[in-house]
mmCIF file of C-alpha atoms in Angstrom:
data_model
loop_
_atom_site.group_PDB
_atom_site.id
_atom_site.type_symbol
_atom_site.label_atom_id
_atom_site.label_comp_id
_atom_site.label_asym_id
_atom_site.label_seq_id
_atom_site.Cartn_x
_atom_site.Cartn_y
_atom_site.Cartn_z
ATOM 1 C CA MET C 6 -45.627 10.006 21.732
ATOM 2 C CA GLU C 7 -46.251 12.155 18.394
ATOM 3 C CA ASN C 8 -47.310 10.226 15.128
ATOM 4 C CA VAL C 9 -48.594 7.212 16.040
ATOM 5 C CA THR C 10 -51.627 5.913 14.710
ATOM 6 C CA PRO C 11 -54.563 4.268 16.094
ATOM 7 C CA PHE C 12 -53.885 1.364 13.418
ATOM 8 C CA MET C 13 -50.091 1.268 15.025
ATOM 9 C CA LEU C 14 -51.767 0.653 18.149
ATOM 10 C CA GLU C 15 -53.919 -1.484 16.798
ATOM 11 C CA MET C 16 -51.309 -3.632 15.422
ATOM 12 C CA THR C 17 -49.043 -3.368 18.479
ATOM 13 C CA LYS C 18 -51.809 -4.761 20.438
ATOM 14 C CA ARG C 19 -52.378 -7.652 18.658
ATOM 15 C CA GLY C 20 -48.384 -8.440 18.020
ATOM 16 C CA MET C 21 -48.101 -8.309 21.849
ATOM 17 C CA LYS C 22 -51.054 -10.646 22.898
ATOM 18 C CA HIS C 23 -48.193 -13.420 20.515
ATOM 19 C CA PHE C 24 -45.290 -12.816 22.204
ATOM 20 C CA VAL C 25 -46.638 -11.559 26.473
ATOM 21 C CA ASN C 26 -47.454 -14.353 27.754
ATOM 22 C CA GLU C 27 -49.773 -12.122 30.697
ATOM 23 C CA LEU C 28 -52.030 -10.894 27.600
ATOM 24 C CA LYS C 29 -53.146 -14.497 25.112
ATOM 25 C CA GLU C 30 -55.792 -14.310 26.665
ATOM 26 C CA ARG C 31 -57.618 -11.180 27.030
ATOM 27 C CA ASP C 32 -57.503 -7.884 25.547
ATOM 28 C CA ASP C 33 -58.244 -5.683 27.880
ATOM 29 C CA PHE C 34 -55.336 -3.855 27.957
ATOM 30 C CA GLU C 35 -53.861 -1.098 25.841
ATOM 31 C CA VAL C 36 -51.051 -0.178 24.825
ATOM 32 C CA ASN C 37 -48.895 3.481 23.785
ATOM 33 C CA PHE C 38 -45.076 4.063 22.755
ATOM 34 C CA PHE C 39 -42.002 6.031 25.030
ATOM 35 C CA GLU C 40 -39.437 7.179 24.954
ATOM 36 C CA GLY C 41 -36.430 5.403 26.380
ATOM 37 C CA LYS C 42 -32.443 4.797 26.608
ATOM 38 C CA CYS C 43 -30.327 3.253 23.672
ATOM 39 C CA ALA C 44 -29.048 0.376 26.013
ATOM 40 C CA ASN C 45 -25.595 0.847 23.156
ATOM 41 C CA CYS C 46 -25.067 4.381 22.395
ATOM 42 C CA ASN C 47 -27.494 6.387 25.206
ATOM 43 C CA GLY C 48 -29.890 7.386 21.978
ATOM 44 C CA VAL C 49 -33.324 7.784 22.503
ATOM 45 C CA ALA C 50 -34.986 4.312 22.099
ATOM 46 C CA ILE C 51 -38.643 3.597 21.775
ATOM 47 C CA VAL C 52 -40.464 1.433 24.072
ATOM 48 C CA PRO C 53 -43.332 -0.036 23.880
ATOM 49 C CA LYS C 54 -45.931 -1.033 26.889
ATOM 50 C CA TYR C 55 -49.039 -2.298 28.073
ATOM 51 C CA ARG C 56 -51.261 -1.251 31.119
ATOM 52 C CA ILE C 57 -54.802 -3.550 31.896
ATOM 53 C CA ASN C 58 -57.231 -1.603 32.079
ATOM 54 C CA GLY C 59 -58.375 -0.889 35.892
ATOM 55 C CA HIS C 60 -54.075 -0.710 36.875
ATOM 56 C CA LYS C 61 -51.968 2.331 37.026
ATOM 57 C CA ASP C 62 -48.641 1.828 35.756
ATOM 58 C CA TRP C 63 -47.026 0.618 32.305
ATOM 59 C CA ILE C 64 -44.740 -2.181 31.621
ATOM 60 C CA SER C 65 -42.449 -2.285 28.916
ATOM 61 C CA VAL C 66 -42.762 -5.099 26.712
ATOM 62 C CA PHE C 67 -38.470 -5.585 26.899
ATOM 63 C CA SER C 68 -38.485 -5.661 30.377
ATOM 64 C CA GLY C 69 -35.449 -6.669 32.256
ATOM 65 C CA GLN C 70 -33.616 -6.906 28.441
ATOM 66 C CA ASN C 71 -31.186 -4.046 26.615
ATOM 67 C CA VAL C 72 -33.189 -2.064 24.113
ATOM 68 C CA ASN C 73 -31.197 -0.336 21.147
ATOM 69 C CA CYS C 74 -32.384 2.546 18.929
ATOM 70 C CA LYS C 75 -33.389 2.196 15.402
ATOM 71 C CA VAL C 76 -30.080 3.017 14.465
ATOM 72 C CA CYS C 77 -28.844 0.426 16.090
ATOM 73 C CA ILE C 78 -31.331 -1.754 15.487
ATOM 74 C CA ASP C 79 -30.102 -1.262 11.762
ATOM 75 C CA GLN C 80 -26.520 -1.950 12.460
ATOM 76 C CA LYS C 81 -27.317 -4.950 13.875
ATOM 77 C CA GLU C 82 -28.717 -6.613 11.338
ATOM 78 C CA LEU C 83 -26.468 -5.131 9.070
ATOM 79 C CA ALA C 84 -23.534 -6.321 10.453
ATOM 80 C CA LYS C 85 -25.630 -9.580 10.455
ATOM 81 C CA VAL C 86 -25.928 -9.611 6.832
ATOM 82 C CA PHE C 87 -22.580 -8.523 5.957
ATOM 83 C CA ASP C 88 -21.569 -11.556 8.801
ATOM 84 C CA ALA C 89 -23.817 -13.944 6.667
ATOM 85 C CA ASN C 90 -23.127 -12.787 3.267
ATOM 86 C CA LYS C 91 -18.354 -12.918 4.399
ATOM 87 C CA LYS C 92 -19.209 -16.806 4.900
ATOM 88 C CA SER C 93 -21.325 -17.698 2.124
ATOM 89 C CA THR C 94 -18.026 -15.689 0.098
ATOM 90 C CA ASN C 95 -15.539 -17.849 1.584
ATOM 91 C CA GLU C 96 -17.941 -21.220 1.458
ATOM 92 C CA TYR C 97 -18.004 -20.650 -2.196
ATOM 93 C CA LEU C 98 -13.820 -20.097 -2.627
ATOM 94 C CA ILE C 99 -13.250 -22.793 -0.575
ATOM 95 C CA GLU C 100 -15.296 -24.697 -2.439
ATOM 96 C CA ARG C 101 -14.169 -23.543 -6.075
ATOM 97 C CA PHE C 102 -10.640 -23.256 -4.544
ATOM 98 C CA GLU C 103 -10.960 -27.154 -3.901
ATOM 99 C CA LYS C 104 -11.998 -28.259 -7.558
ATOM 100 C CA GLU C 105 -8.822 -25.614 -9.197
ATOM 101 C CA TYR C 106 -6.486 -25.680 -7.061
ATOM 102 C CA TRP C 107 -6.515 -28.191 -4.816
ATOM 103 C CA GLU C 108 -4.502 -31.126 -6.227
ATOM 104 C CA ILE C 109 -3.216 -34.112 -3.635
ATOM 105 C CA PRO C 110 -2.036 -36.705 -4.741
ATOM 106 C CA ASN C 111 -3.629 -39.844 -4.829
ATOM 107 C CA ASP C 112 -1.739 -41.726 -3.076
ATOM 108 C CA LEU C 113 -1.112 -38.928 -0.029
ATOM 109 C CA LYS C 114 -5.210 -38.288 0.111
ATOM 110 C CA GLU C 115 -4.612 -39.771 3.674
ATOM 111 C CA ALA C 116 -1.326 -38.383 4.360
ATOM 112 C CA GLY C 117 -0.959 -36.716 7.909
ATOM 113 C CA PHE C 118 1.498 -36.598 10.579
ATOM 114 C CA LYS C 119 0.480 -39.381 12.733
ATOM 115 C CA ASN C 120 0.832 -41.704 9.315
ATOM 116 C CA PHE C 121 4.445 -40.189 8.522
ATOM 117 C CA ARG C 122 7.082 -42.849 9.287
ATOM 118 C CA VAL C 123 10.390 -41.622 10.528
ATOM 119 C CA GLU C 124 12.280 -44.825 11.378
ATOM 120 C CA GLY C 125 15.136 -43.541 13.298
ATOM 121 C CA ASN C 126 15.173 -41.123 10.868
ATOM 122 C CA SER C 127 16.886 -38.082 12.455
ATOM 123 C CA ALA C 128 16.205 -35.987 8.949
ATOM 124 C CA LEU C 129 12.847 -37.243 8.913
ATOM 125 C CA LEU C 130 12.548 -36.266 12.200
ATOM 126 C CA GLU C 131 13.243 -33.176 12.474
ATOM 127 C CA ALA C 132 11.611 -32.013 9.514
ATOM 128 C CA LYS C 133 8.442 -33.527 11.580
ATOM 129 C CA ARG C 134 9.215 -31.994 14.165
ATOM 130 C CA VAL C 135 9.405 -28.313 12.213
ATOM 131 C CA ALA C 136 6.013 -29.135 10.225
ATOM 132 C CA ILE C 137 4.109 -29.251 13.228
ATOM 133 C CA ASP C 138 5.229 -25.966 14.936
ATOM 134 C CA TYR C 139 4.275 -24.393 11.555
ATOM 135 C CA VAL C 140 0.574 -25.307 12.060
ATOM 136 C CA LYS C 141 0.949 -24.830 15.456
ATOM 137 C CA ASP C 142 2.374 -21.051 14.879
ATOM 138 C CA PHE C 143 -0.148 -20.885 11.717
ATOM 139 C CA MET C 144 -3.062 -21.170 14.179
ATOM 140 C CA GLU C 145 -2.057 -18.747 16.468
ATOM 141 C CA GLY C 146 -1.365 -16.298 14.121
ATOM 142 C CA ASN C 147 2.757 -16.792 13.403
ATOM 143 C CA ARG C 148 2.948 -17.457 9.673
ATOM 144 C CA TYR C 149 6.032 -17.509 7.982
ATOM 145 C CA ASN C 150 7.300 -19.250 4.053
ATOM 146 C CA LEU C 151 8.845 -22.640 4.759
ATOM 147 C CA LEU C 152 11.003 -24.526 2.181
ATOM 148 C CA ILE C 153 11.370 -28.415 2.054
ATOM 149 C CA MET C 154 13.995 -29.820 -0.197
ATOM 150 C CA GLY C 155 15.694 -32.769 -0.793
ATOM 151 C CA ASN C 156 16.428 -35.935 -2.593
ATOM 152 C CA PRO C 157 13.055 -37.411 -4.510
ATOM 153 C CA GLY C 158 11.104 -39.217 -2.647
ATOM 154 C CA SER C 159 12.333 -38.387 1.314
ATOM 155 C CA GLY C 160 8.930 -37.808 2.305
ATOM 156 C CA LYS C 161 8.861 -33.826 1.342
ATOM 157 C CA THR C 162 4.991 -34.399 -0.183
ATOM 158 C CA HIS C 163 4.021 -36.167 2.711
ATOM 159 C CA LEU C 164 4.378 -33.325 4.955
ATOM 160 C CA VAL C 165 2.872 -30.517 3.742
ATOM 161 C CA THR C 166 0.165 -32.662 2.660
ATOM 162 C CA ALA C 167 -0.240 -33.130 6.776
ATOM 163 C CA ILE C 168 0.162 -29.788 6.720
ATOM 164 C CA ALA C 169 -2.120 -28.705 3.568
ATOM 165 C CA ARG C 170 -4.774 -31.154 5.203
ATOM 166 C CA THR C 171 -4.674 -29.843 9.223
ATOM 167 C CA LEU C 172 -5.723 -26.244 8.125
ATOM 168 C CA LYS C 173 -8.064 -26.730 5.211
ATOM 169 C CA LYS C 174 -9.484 -28.964 8.035
ATOM 170 C CA GLU C 175 -9.444 -25.990 10.241
ATOM 171 C CA GLY C 176 -11.339 -23.744 7.633
ATOM 172 C CA PHE C 177 -8.833 -22.483 5.533
ATOM 173 C CA LEU C 178 -8.517 -21.314 2.206
ATOM 174 C CA ILE C 179 -5.306 -23.512 0.787
ATOM 175 C CA GLY C 180 -4.314 -23.737 -2.299
ATOM 176 C CA PHE C 181 -2.078 -26.968 -3.545
ATOM 177 C CA LEU C 182 -0.522 -27.914 -6.468
ATOM 178 C CA THR C 183 2.684 -28.135 -8.079
ATOM 179 C CA THR C 184 4.432 -25.020 -9.957
ATOM 180 C CA GLY C 185 4.755 -27.304 -12.850
ATOM 181 C CA LYS C 186 0.636 -26.720 -12.694
ATOM 182 C CA LEU C 187 0.034 -23.750 -11.558
ATOM 183 C CA LEU C 188 2.560 -23.027 -14.811
ATOM 184 C CA SER C 189 0.578 -25.032 -17.187
ATOM 185 C CA LYS C 190 -2.818 -23.725 -15.327
ATOM 186 C CA ILE C 191 -1.017 -20.009 -16.610
ATOM 187 C CA GLN C 192 -0.081 -21.188 -19.876
ATOM 188 C CA SER C 193 -3.136 -22.067 -20.711
ATOM 189 C CA THR C 194 -5.474 -18.789 -20.260
ATOM 190 C CA PHE C 195 -3.067 -17.583 -23.735
ATOM 191 C CA ASN C 196 -5.135 -19.960 -25.080
ATOM 192 C CA LYS C 197 -7.896 -17.957 -27.773
ATOM 193 C CA GLY C 198 -11.473 -18.134 -25.753
ATOM 194 C CA SER C 199 -10.084 -19.679 -22.309
ATOM 195 C CA MET C 200 -12.422 -18.276 -19.017
ATOM 196 C CA LYS C 201 -9.862 -17.100 -17.114
ATOM 197 C CA THR C 202 -7.055 -15.152 -17.804
ATOM 198 C CA LYS C 203 -2.937 -14.562 -16.131
ATOM 199 C CA GLU C 204 -4.727 -11.657 -13.540
ATOM 200 C CA ASP C 205 -7.430 -14.249 -12.598
ATOM 201 C CA ILE C 206 -4.744 -16.992 -11.636
ATOM 202 C CA TYR C 207 -2.463 -14.064 -10.013
ATOM 203 C CA ARG C 208 -5.601 -13.093 -8.162
ATOM 204 C CA ASP C 209 -6.736 -16.633 -6.866
ATOM 205 C CA ILE C 210 -3.588 -17.737 -5.706
ATOM 206 C CA SER C 211 -3.086 -14.330 -3.664
ATOM 207 C CA ARG C 212 -6.393 -15.040 -1.692
ATOM 208 C CA CYS C 213 -4.685 -18.099 0.039
ATOM 209 C CA ASN C 214 -4.653 -17.920 3.362
ATOM 210 C CA LEU C 215 -1.971 -20.869 2.557
ATOM 211 C CA LEU C 216 -0.454 -21.556 -1.038
ATOM 212 C CA ILE C 217 2.053 -24.696 -1.441
ATOM 213 C CA LEU C 218 3.789 -25.391 -4.095
ATOM 214 C CA ASP C 219 5.407 -28.776 -4.858
ATOM 215 C CA ASP C 220 8.226 -29.921 -6.500
ATOM 216 C CA LEU C 221 9.992 -26.315 -6.994
ATOM 217 C CA GLY C 222 12.579 -26.337 -9.663
ATOM 218 C CA SER C 223 11.202 -29.455 -11.957
ATOM 219 C CA GLU C 224 8.479 -28.134 -14.063
ATOM 220 C CA ALA C 225 10.715 -26.722 -17.319
ATOM 221 C CA LYS C 226 11.783 -29.012 -20.220
ATOM 222 C CA SER C 227 12.805 -26.915 -22.952
ATOM 223 C CA LYS C 228 14.717 -24.184 -22.785
ATOM 224 C CA ASP C 229 12.270 -21.593 -23.987
ATOM 225 C CA GLU C 230 9.852 -23.224 -21.185
ATOM 226 C CA PHE C 231 13.221 -22.815 -18.519
ATOM 227 C CA ASP C 232 13.504 -18.832 -19.432
ATOM 228 C CA TRP C 233 9.040 -18.387 -19.505
ATOM 229 C CA SER C 234 8.923 -20.182 -16.128
ATOM 230 C CA LYS C 235 11.598 -18.469 -14.526
ATOM 231 C CA LYS C 236 9.874 -15.003 -15.268
ATOM 232 C CA GLU C 237 7.403 -16.445 -14.137
ATOM 233 C CA LEU C 238 8.250 -17.938 -10.641
ATOM 234 C CA PHE C 239 9.109 -14.761 -9.988
ATOM 235 C CA GLU C 240 6.013 -13.036 -10.215
ATOM 236 C CA ILE C 241 4.836 -16.246 -8.132
ATOM 237 C CA VAL C 242 7.326 -16.004 -5.182
ATOM 238 C CA ASN C 243 6.948 -12.414 -4.949
ATOM 239 C CA LEU C 244 3.074 -11.756 -5.593
ATOM 240 C CA ARG C 245 3.326 -14.178 -2.344
ATOM 241 C CA ILE C 246 5.479 -11.704 -0.683
ATOM 242 C CA GLY C 247 4.132 -10.914 3.115
ATOM 243 C CA LYS C 248 1.655 -14.081 2.541
ATOM 244 C CA PRO C 249 2.512 -17.930 3.673
ATOM 245 C CA THR C 250 3.786 -20.271 1.390
ATOM 246 C CA ILE C 251 5.531 -23.813 1.136
ATOM 247 C CA TYR C 252 7.434 -24.488 -1.144
ATOM 248 C CA THR C 253 8.708 -27.763 -1.413
ATOM 249 C CA SER C 254 12.737 -29.053 -3.573
ATOM 250 C CA ASN C 255 14.356 -32.201 -4.972
ATOM 251 C CA PHE C 256 17.378 -29.420 -5.388
ATOM 252 C CA ASN C 257 19.538 -28.198 -1.995
ATOM 253 C CA GLU C 258 19.738 -24.413 -1.532
ATOM 254 C CA LYS C 259 23.582 -24.676 -4.009
ATOM 255 C CA HIS C 260 22.009 -25.757 -6.783
ATOM 256 C CA LEU C 261 17.902 -24.213 -6.377
ATOM 257 C CA PRO C 262 19.316 -20.828 -7.643
ATOM 258 C CA THR C 263 20.296 -22.760 -10.888
ATOM 259 C CA ALA C 264 16.682 -24.393 -11.156
ATOM 260 C CA ILE C 265 14.571 -20.679 -10.655
ATOM 261 C CA GLY C 266 17.010 -18.383 -10.705
ATOM 262 C CA LEU C 267 19.025 -16.069 -8.775
ATOM 263 C CA ARG C 268 16.185 -13.389 -8.600
ATOM 264 C CA THR C 269 13.352 -15.920 -7.501
ATOM 265 C CA THR C 270 15.814 -17.438 -4.978
ATOM 266 C CA SER C 271 16.353 -13.537 -3.690
ATOM 267 C CA ARG C 272 13.221 -13.885 -2.644
ATOM 268 C CA LEU C 273 13.234 -16.841 -0.871
ATOM 269 C CA TYR C 274 15.185 -15.928 1.319
ATOM 270 C CA LYS C 275 12.378 -13.690 3.118
ATOM 271 C CA ASP C 276 10.418 -15.014 6.154
ATOM 272 C CA THR C 277 11.402 -18.086 4.695
ATOM 273 C CA LYS C 278 12.471 -21.201 7.331
ATOM 274 C CA PHE C 279 14.618 -23.664 5.532
ATOM 275 C CA ILE C 280 14.369 -27.229 6.440
ATOM 276 C CA GLU C 281 16.836 -29.987 4.052
ATOM 277 C CA VAL C 282 15.996 -33.664 4.195
ATOM 278 C CA VAL C 283 17.778 -36.501 3.110
ATOM 279 C CA ALA C 284 16.586 -40.080 3.272
ATOM 280 C CA ASP C 285 16.260 -43.074 1.703
ATOM 281 C CA ASP C 286 12.916 -43.277 -1.332
ATOM 282 C CA TYR C 287 10.187 -42.667 0.844
ATOM 283 C CA ARG C 288 8.125 -44.449 -1.271
ATOM 284 C CA LYS C 289 9.691 -47.189 -0.769
ATOM 285 C CA LYS C 290 9.036 -47.714 2.718
ATOM 286 C CA LEU C 291 5.490 -47.716 1.667
ATOM 287 C CA LYS C 292 5.865 -50.606 -0.350
ATOM 288 C CA LYS C 293 3.800 -53.681 0.433
#
């Protein structure tokens, strides 16, 4: 090959002694570079070969292996860098989201499907089935929204916690908090000196592979808060259109529009499975 200097040949020879077993204990060989065919793109690949002094045949260092051209090698290395950066970014996001958007109640830290107690209640049994199916569908790429409605203490939060914990273990980016807490986070961005803007939080919740908003409709207290929360909830629900989101609410389908507004309720009907749970206070069953 052209442009191959004696220095390059000498360095190649030294290198070959380290990874070609036949050459480790000998110096009676010469090296050179030859053109071959890239196994990936059929372009020109450079193949280093050696020949023992006195022998006729040149032997490829890559004997029995695919050889790639420089362009394809560079692309593979670049892909590795991008993949490593992607994994690093995802791990950072999961860690940050766990600090900022993962607020499971203390009494449900170990909540799962196995310890969800149905005790003959057909509504709870159906809700559990829907929750388990949701996880299976999500894992298979069939993703949609879920709204679980029911009286306080009916086990809604336990079920969505089971969903969240299961999918989080699979490496998905999951956000879990009450709507009230999310709205408080947004309100705090209006404070002087806040490190985050409302747009930052919007960007974060839009990144979630799955966002779970617990206790929808229970966030406002005063009239001003009520009007503001309705407007903000509409923006949040609208932002999550096309991205799987789970909501729980103490309000049924009839009264939900009053609590969160007609526009927001209307948005909830898109790609959302509704389920209503009526049961005795679930927490009383856990009483010792």
